[in-house]
PDB file of C-alpha atoms in Angstrom:
ATOM      1  CA  MET A 229      45.203  92.723  94.633  1.00 50.00           C
ATOM      2  CA  SER A 230      47.208  92.365  97.852  1.00 55.00           C
ATOM      3  CA  ASP A 231      47.392  95.009 100.549  1.00 58.00           C
ATOM      4  CA  GLY A 232      51.167  95.439 100.041  1.00 53.00           C
ATOM      5  CA  SER A 233      52.173  94.331 103.517  1.00 60.00           C
ATOM      6  CA  SER A 234      53.998  91.237 102.230  1.00 72.00           C
ATOM      7  CA  THR A 235      56.248  93.177  99.803  1.00 83.00           C
ATOM      8  CA  ARG A 236      57.200  95.927 102.206  1.00 84.00           C
ATOM      9  CA  PRO A 237      60.840  95.772 103.421  1.00 85.00           C
ATOM     10  CA  ARG A 238      61.219  94.721 107.030  1.00 83.00           C
ATOM     11  CA  LEU A 239      64.091  95.067 109.447  1.00 79.00           C
ATOM     12  CA  LYS A 240      65.423  91.685 110.521  1.00 80.00           C
ATOM     13  CA  LEU A 241      66.857  91.805 113.999  1.00 81.00           C
ATOM     14  CA  GLY A 242      69.351  89.232 115.166  1.00 81.00           C
ATOM     15  CA  GLY A 243      72.968  88.294 115.671  1.00 82.00           C
ATOM     16  CA  HIS A 244      73.989  89.352 112.167  1.00 84.00           C
ATOM     17  CA  LEU A 245      73.720  93.037 113.192  1.00 87.00           C
ATOM     18  CA  VAL A 246      76.533  92.783 115.768  1.00 89.00           C
ATOM     19  CA  PRO A 247      79.473  93.189 113.303  1.00 91.00           C
ATOM     20  CA  GLY A 248      77.828  96.252 111.778  1.00 91.00           C
ATOM     21  CA  LEU A 249      77.215  97.831 115.161  1.00 93.00           C
ATOM     22  CA  ALA A 250      80.805  97.062 116.176  1.00 95.00           C
ATOM     23  CA  ALA A 251      82.079  98.775 113.012  1.00 96.00           C
ATOM     24  CA  VAL A 252      79.961 101.871 113.701  1.00 96.00           C
ATOM     25  CA  ALA A 253      81.208 101.982 117.324  1.00 97.00           C
ATOM     26  CA  LEU A 254      84.830 101.634 116.178  1.00 98.00           C
ATOM     27  CA  PHE A 255      84.333 104.431 113.666  1.00 98.00           C
ATOM     28  CA  ALA A 256      82.889 106.683 116.392  1.00 98.00           C
ATOM     29  CA  VAL A 257      85.826 105.979 118.731  1.00 97.00           C
ATOM     30  CA  LEU A 258      88.424 106.580 116.005  1.00 97.00           C
ATOM     31  CA  ALA A 259      86.683 109.777 114.844  1.00 97.00           C
ATOM     32  CA  ALA A 260      86.661 111.097 118.419  1.00 96.00           C
ATOM     33  CA  VAL A 261      90.352 110.274 118.874  1.00 95.00           C
ATOM     34  CA  PHE A 262      91.423 111.889 115.604  1.00 93.00           C
ATOM     35  CA  LEU A 263      89.322 115.006 116.114  1.00 94.00           C
ATOM     36  CA  GLN A 264      90.703 115.581 119.606  1.00 93.00           C
ATOM     37  CA  ALA A 265      94.331 114.778 118.764  1.00 91.00           C
ATOM     38  CA  SER A 266      96.846 117.600 118.832  1.00 88.00           C
ATOM     39  CA  PHE A 267      99.913 117.524 116.672  1.00 82.00           C
ATOM     40  CA  GLY A 268     103.174 119.266 117.496  1.00 83.00           C
ATOM     41  CA  GLU A 269     104.854 121.899 115.422  1.00 84.00           C
ATOM     42  CA  ALA A 270     106.175 120.810 112.049  1.00 78.00           C
ATOM     43  CA  ALA A 271     109.894 120.143 112.106  1.00 77.00           C
ATOM     44  CA  GLY A 272     112.143 120.278 109.078  1.00 76.00           C
ATOM     45  CA  PHE A 273     115.617 119.080 108.289  1.00 75.00           C
ATOM     46  CA  THR A 274     118.725 121.180 108.572  1.00 74.00           C
ATOM     47  CA  SER A 275     119.754 123.178 105.549  1.00 76.00           C
ATOM     48  CA  GLY A 276     121.930 121.225 103.135  1.00 75.00           C
ATOM     49  CA  ALA A 277     121.234 117.830 104.702  1.00 75.00           C
ATOM     50  CA  SER A 278     121.099 114.909 102.284  1.00 76.00           C
ATOM     51  CA  ILE A 279     118.418 112.433 103.289  1.00 76.00           C
ATOM     52  CA  THR A 280     119.434 109.991 100.557  1.00 79.00           C
ATOM     53  CA  ALA A 281     123.036 109.911 101.755  1.00 78.00           C
ATOM     54  CA  SER A 282     121.854 109.492 105.344  1.00 77.00           C
ATOM     55  CA  ILE A 283     119.780 106.447 104.384  1.00 76.00           C
ATOM     56  CA  GLY A 284     122.779 104.933 102.618  1.00 77.00           C
ATOM     57  CA  TYR A 285     125.045 105.588 105.591  1.00 77.00           C
ATOM     58  CA  ALA A 286     122.500 104.014 107.948  1.00 76.00           C
ATOM     59  CA  MET A 287     122.054 100.948 105.721  1.00 76.00           C
ATOM     60  CA  PHE A 288     125.782 100.217 105.678  1.00 78.00           C
ATOM     61  CA  ASN A 289     126.387 101.332 109.297  1.00 75.00           C
ATOM     62  CA  ILE A 290     128.818 104.086 108.304  1.00 75.00           C
ATOM     63  CA  ASP A 291     129.478 107.015 110.614  1.00 72.00           C
ATOM     64  CA  ALA A 292     127.996 109.788 108.484  1.00 61.00           C
ATOM     65  CA  GLU A 293     129.423 112.648 110.556  1.00 63.00           C
ATOM     66  CA  VAL A 294     132.948 111.672 109.532  1.00 64.00           C
ATOM     67  CA  ILE A 295     132.099 111.746 105.818  1.00 65.00           C
ATOM     68  CA  SER A 296     129.833 114.790 105.629  1.00 63.00           C
ATOM     69  CA  GLY A 297     128.770 117.505 108.027  1.00 62.00           C
ATOM     70  CA  ALA A 298     125.001 117.899 107.572  1.00 67.00           C
ATOM     71  CA  VAL A 299     123.324 114.555 108.102  1.00 68.00           C
ATOM     72  CA  VAL A 300     119.897 113.399 109.173  1.00 74.00           C
ATOM     73  CA  SER A 301     119.271 110.400 111.400  1.00 74.00           C
ATOM     74  CA  GLY A 302     118.423 107.798 108.765  1.00 68.00           C
ATOM     75  CA  GLU A 303     117.462 104.809 110.916  1.00 70.00           C
ATOM     76  CA  GLY A 304     113.751 105.656 110.760  1.00 75.00           C
ATOM     77  CA  PHE A 305     113.962 105.988 107.002  1.00 78.00           C
ATOM     78  CA  VAL A 306     115.707 102.626 106.600  1.00 78.00           C
ATOM     79  CA  VAL A 307     112.781 100.736 108.119  1.00 82.00           C
ATOM     80  CA  ALA A 308     110.316 102.467 105.789  1.00 84.00           C
ATOM     81  CA  PHE A 309     112.671 101.921 102.842  1.00 84.00           C
ATOM     82  CA  ILE A 310     112.938  98.182 103.509  1.00 87.00           C
ATOM     83  CA  LEU A 311     109.176  97.782 104.052  1.00 91.00           C
ATOM     84  CA  ILE A 312     108.469  99.542 100.748  1.00 93.00           C
ATOM     85  CA  ALA A 313     111.061  97.353  99.002  1.00 93.00           C
ATOM     86  CA  ILE A 314     109.407  94.204 100.353  1.00 96.00           C
ATOM     87  CA  ALA A 315     105.939  95.424  99.330  1.00 97.00           C
ATOM     88  CA  LEU A 316     107.142  96.226  95.805  1.00 97.00           C
ATOM     89  CA  ASP A 317     108.848  92.830  95.545  1.00 97.00           C
ATOM     90  CA  VAL A 318     105.620  91.076  96.561  1.00 96.00           C
ATOM     91  CA  ALA A 319     103.677  93.162  94.021  1.00 96.00           C
ATOM     92  CA  ILE A 320     106.084  92.275  91.203  1.00 95.00           C
ATOM     93  CA  ASP A 321     106.024  88.581  92.132  1.00 93.00           C
ATOM     94  CA  GLY A 322     102.224  88.644  92.186  1.00 91.00           C
ATOM     95  CA  ALA A 323     102.085  90.371  88.801  1.00 90.00           C
ATOM     96  CA  VAL A 324     104.402  87.775  87.256  1.00 89.00           C
ATOM     97  CA  PHE A 325     102.389  84.959  88.807  1.00 86.00           C
ATOM     98  CA  LEU A 326      99.122  86.379  87.477  1.00 86.00           C
ATOM     99  CA  ALA A 327     100.575  87.119  84.042  1.00 83.00           C
ATOM    100  CA  LYS A 328     101.886  83.589  83.522  1.00 75.00           C
ATOM    101  CA  ARG A 329      99.451  81.389  81.664  1.00 65.00           C
ATOM    102  CA  ASP A 330      98.787  77.849  82.802  1.00 62.00           C
ATOM    103  CA  ASP A 331      99.373  76.355  79.351  1.00 62.00           C
ATOM    104  CA  GLU A 332     102.727  78.071  78.819  1.00 58.00           C
ATOM    105  CA  GLN A 333     105.818  75.933  78.940  1.00 58.00           C
ATOM    106  CA  GLY A 334     108.648  77.147  81.083  1.00 56.00           C
ATOM    107  CA  ILE A 335     112.195  77.746  79.906  1.00 55.00           C
ATOM    108  CA  GLY A 336     113.146  74.405  81.479  1.00 51.00           C
ATOM    109  CA  ASP A 337     111.064  72.530  78.879  1.00 52.00           C
ATOM    110  CA  VAL A 338     112.851  74.290  76.038  1.00 50.00           C
ATOM    111  CA  LEU A 339     116.248  73.531  77.502  1.00 54.00           C
ATOM    112  CA  ALA A 340     115.386  69.906  78.252  1.00 59.00           C
ATOM    113  CA  ASP A 341     114.542  69.021  74.666  1.00 59.00           C
ATOM    114  CA  GLY A 342     117.504  70.903  73.204  1.00 63.00           C
ATOM    115  CA  GLY A 343     115.240  73.415  71.490  1.00 65.00           C
ATOM    116  CA  ARG A 344     113.884  70.850  68.997  1.00 70.00           C
ATOM    117  CA  GLU A 345     110.387  72.301  69.188  1.00 71.00           C
ATOM    118  CA  ILE A 346     111.614  75.764  68.282  1.00 71.00           C
ATOM    119  CA  LYS A 347     113.780  74.422  65.457  1.00 71.00           C
ATOM    120  CA  GLU A 348     110.822  72.515  64.024  1.00 75.00           C
ATOM    121  CA  THR A 349     108.660  75.610  64.201  1.00 74.00           C
ATOM    122  CA  PHE A 350     111.189  77.671  62.248  1.00 73.00           C
ATOM    123  CA  ARG A 351     111.888  74.947  59.680  1.00 75.00           C
ATOM    124  CA  GLY A 352     108.230  74.290  59.110  1.00 70.00           C
ATOM    125  CA  GLY A 353     107.941  70.676  60.182  1.00 59.00           C
ATOM    126  CA  ASP A 354     109.774  67.526  61.207  1.00 54.00           C
ATOM    127  CA  ASP A 355     113.219  66.566  59.870  1.00 50.00           C
TER     128      ASP A 355
END
């Protein structure tokens, strides 16, 4: 029976530890910054202000004060709105790409042959 020294886990020192140590150091710096950060008082919107209308006015560059009285500056919301729209578009495109099978024929194949394949399927064979 062996003395067990060959099966005992050992710490391997080397260059592969540098990324892990860098991650731990980055975590420590970020934790210190977030724990010492002070946030201002919470600010709300004016009573009766329509954020949705303000975003629409900002998107189409309409002077919102002429149309309605209580408005919110919507330029900051427009950037977030567009970024979310782009992210959702990418997600939908990715879902369609992943859902499409490799062996499926596209609509172009059906249109190119005049729909003969579909007709033959419904009729039960060749003419």
